[in-house]
Amino acid sequence: MSMTPKEAISYIENYGWSTTRLGLERTKELLEKLGNPQKSLKFIHVAGSNGKGSTCAMIAAILESAGYKTGLYISPYIEIFNERIRINGEYISGERLAEITERVMAIADAMEDHPSQFELVTAIAIQYYYEENCDIVVLEVGMGGALDSTNAIDAPEVAVITNIGLEHTEYLGSNLEEIAETKSGIIKPGCNCVCYDGDQVVVETVQKVCEKIRVPLTIAYKNRIRKISSGLNGQEFMYLPFDGSDKGEEYNLALLGDHQLRNVAVVLAIVQVLRDRGWKINRDAVRTGLRKVKWPARFEVLNRNPLFILDGGHNPQCAEALVEAINEYLPEEKIIFLLGVLGDKDYESIIQMMLPFAEEFICVTPLSERALPAFQLAEFIRSLGGNATYADDIPQGVMKALEKGENNPVIGFGSLYLAGAVRKEFKKREKAALRSRGIKNRNALTEEERIKGSEVIAKRILSLPEYEKAEKVFLYKWTKGEVRLDPLEAFNNTEPHRKRFLYPLTLEEGEMVALEPGEGRDSWKTGAFGILEPVYEKGKEVSPEEIDFVICPLSAFDREGNRLGMGGGYYDRFLPKCKNAVIVGVAFDVQEIYKVPREPYDYKPDMIITDSGIVKEHQE
């Protein structure tokens, strides 16, 4: 029996090999036994203390906009494990993760020195990028550089050193020079290097390494970025050319904060180096990438009314960037801070920086064994003279913050472990509200309007060439208010060549299967949601790969072709398995909303059919 996605993640995160173990031997051995997939790939390798993730996200967005199939490897994840491994913004599917993990596991478990968690993930990701024929991979270093498992690759196209500060001194060195030297271990003969214009000691250390091995170095000078305007919708800036003139290219950046403008200086330097190496990246690709880039939990506006901002900052350098952003976007405001920290971080320095801006701290316990309990954090803040309370859990903390935030902005920060849980809670609330709105509008239709609209939708489906060719069609038994598909069933009973109709059966494990129902009334039963379902014992299960055409109900949709399901997630888990099917969502026009909040793991249909037309993905 094949490994499931849940089993794959459980194996990777096994406590026995989850601790940090620097060194390249295990990763190199693992990759060698996989056939050295890394040798067939091109990389941009990014090391640093702060700004790594944002830099990776921006350069990946630009490369994707330039038409390259772009892998992105990051850590840690914010919400789900699959975030760590992406291609063109899409997370690795659970099925692919399980499939590759099973192969890697067989090799790793036979090794005398078992690879660590990070080493396993690195090998799985590289194998995935290789099998998917990526043109280039943006690879974020986990910790350090020289001995980090990502450094098992050969010379990258570009080795990038972002802002460096004192971190992980027990592993990387006791001062900035030693840490910079360790991180510079990703620089290899044959690559180019781009270095952030930061502390002079760091820059000089990187220069020495590049000179020693004859690697061309580009310093990404901050003063080449000139801010034009900034607001909570994004910021506009000018990038000054190398020739020293004061007129450059203007760009819009979706990410907020002056620290992101410093990071974008690094990104634009990387773009120029890639162009010099022969990569085709035009100005429109740069503009599109920077305008559309998303990077969660980095001064991210989750909600406007009340204003709720999420930041994953967890060290003094991140706190300094947060202070800059507060001064720029929320001047003279008193803020409700939703705060959760890890006990082994320098949380005192972070709190001291935030105290002047705070109306109140609401303390929560992040989802980590290293978390400082919320009540202890609240006591500590009160000992410093701050106003602090605590919540029993993160959902309660979010609710408290929203209640308090009616008159004050809210900022959640202190740990990426907190950020993931807060984002999940927010999205759950937002999607539930939008789903409820779509269903309410749908249910407000009269029965006559629903019947008439359903007939129009059915005729549109019947007119599709894809439907005409299909032999196995997966559809649903409608419930009150939904688009009725009985016109399709009636037509199917009269046409000469009948299609095989398959229907969903929801299982206790939260999964869905496709069944061809048996004959007679006893072949159907009423399911958990009051919907008719085929009886498993009376029907015939059909694998998702055999299905030609899928019709799924929606609670809401937007004009870019994004969908909101009914909330159970059954279709989101099932649809990716229908690899050979045309996926069609159906809804009434009244279920349209302005924008569906979409995550990379949400499944987007090929088209949405309504009573007024067919909605396909909006092409910008």
JSON list of C-alpha atoms in Angstrom, two decimals, residues 227 230-232 299 307 309 322-335 337 356-358 407-411:
[
{"chain": "A", "resi": 227, "resn": "LYS", "atom": "CA", "xyz": [10.90, 55.65, -2.70]},
{"chain": "A", "resi": 230, "resn": "SER", "atom": "CA", "xyz": [3.86, 54.16, 0.01]},
{"chain": "A", "resi": 231, "resn": "GLY", "atom": "CA", "xyz": [0.58, 52.98, 1.52]},
{"chain": "A", "resi": 232, "resn": "LEU", "atom": "CA", "xyz": [-1.10, 49.84, 2.79]},
{"chain": "A", "resi": 299, "resn": "PHE", "atom": "CA", "xyz": [3.68, 43.17, 7.57]},
{"chain": "A", "resi": 307, "resn": "LEU", "atom": "CA", "xyz": [-7.20, 46.91, 10.54]},
{"chain": "A", "resi": 309, "resn": "ILE", "atom": "CA", "xyz": [-1.68, 43.28, 10.31]},
{"chain": "A", "resi": 322, "resn": "LEU", "atom": "CA", "xyz": [8.43, 46.51, 12.29]},
{"chain": "A", "resi": 323, "resn": "VAL", "atom": "CA", "xyz": [9.09, 49.78, 14.16]},
{"chain": "A", "resi": 324, "resn": "GLU", "atom": "CA", "xyz": [10.00, 51.42, 10.83]},
{"chain": "A", "resi": 325, "resn": "ALA", "atom": "CA", "xyz": [6.75, 50.18, 9.27]},
{"chain": "A", "resi": 326, "resn": "ILE", "atom": "CA", "xyz": [4.63, 51.34, 12.22]},
{"chain": "A", "resi": 327, "resn": "ASN", "atom": "CA", "xyz": [6.16, 54.81, 12.04]},
{"chain": "A", "resi": 328, "resn": "GLU", "atom": "CA", "xyz": [5.45, 54.97, 8.32]},
{"chain": "A", "resi": 329, "resn": "TYR", "atom": "CA", "xyz": [1.99, 53.42, 8.02]},
{"chain": "A", "resi": 330, "resn": "LEU", "atom": "CA", "xyz": [0.48, 53.95, 11.48]},
{"chain": "A", "resi": 331, "resn": "PRO", "atom": "CA", "xyz": [1.95, 57.21, 12.82]},
{"chain": "A", "resi": 332, "resn": "GLU", "atom": "CA", "xyz": [0.62, 58.36, 16.20]},
{"chain": "A", "resi": 333, "resn": "GLU", "atom": "CA", "xyz": [-1.59, 55.26, 16.52]},
{"chain": "A", "resi": 334, "resn": "LYS", "atom": "CA", "xyz": [-1.77, 53.19, 19.67]},
{"chain": "A", "resi": 335, "resn": "ILE", "atom": "CA", "xyz": [-1.70, 49.53, 18.76]},
{"chain": "A", "resi": 337, "resn": "PHE", "atom": "CA", "xyz": [-0.39, 43.75, 19.85]},
{"chain": "A", "resi": 356, "resn": "PRO", "atom": "CA", "xyz": [6.08, 52.96, 23.16]},
{"chain": "A", "resi": 357, "resn": "PHE", "atom": "CA", "xyz": [3.50, 52.03, 20.50]},
{"chain": "A", "resi": 358, "resn": "ALA", "atom": "CA", "xyz": [1.33, 49.73, 22.62]},
{"chain": "A", "resi": 407, "resn": "ASN", "atom": "CA", "xyz": [-10.78, 51.60, 17.86]},
{"chain": "A", "resi": 408, "resn": "ASN", "atom": "CA", "xyz": [-7.11, 50.63, 17.42]},
{"chain": "A", "resi": 409, "resn": "PRO", "atom": "CA", "xyz": [-5.05, 48.84, 14.77]},
{"chain": "A", "resi": 410, "resn": "VAL", "atom": "CA", "xyz": [-4.04, 45.27, 15.63]},
{"chain": "A", "resi": 411, "resn": "ILE", "atom": "CA", "xyz": [-0.62, 43.76, 14.86]}
]
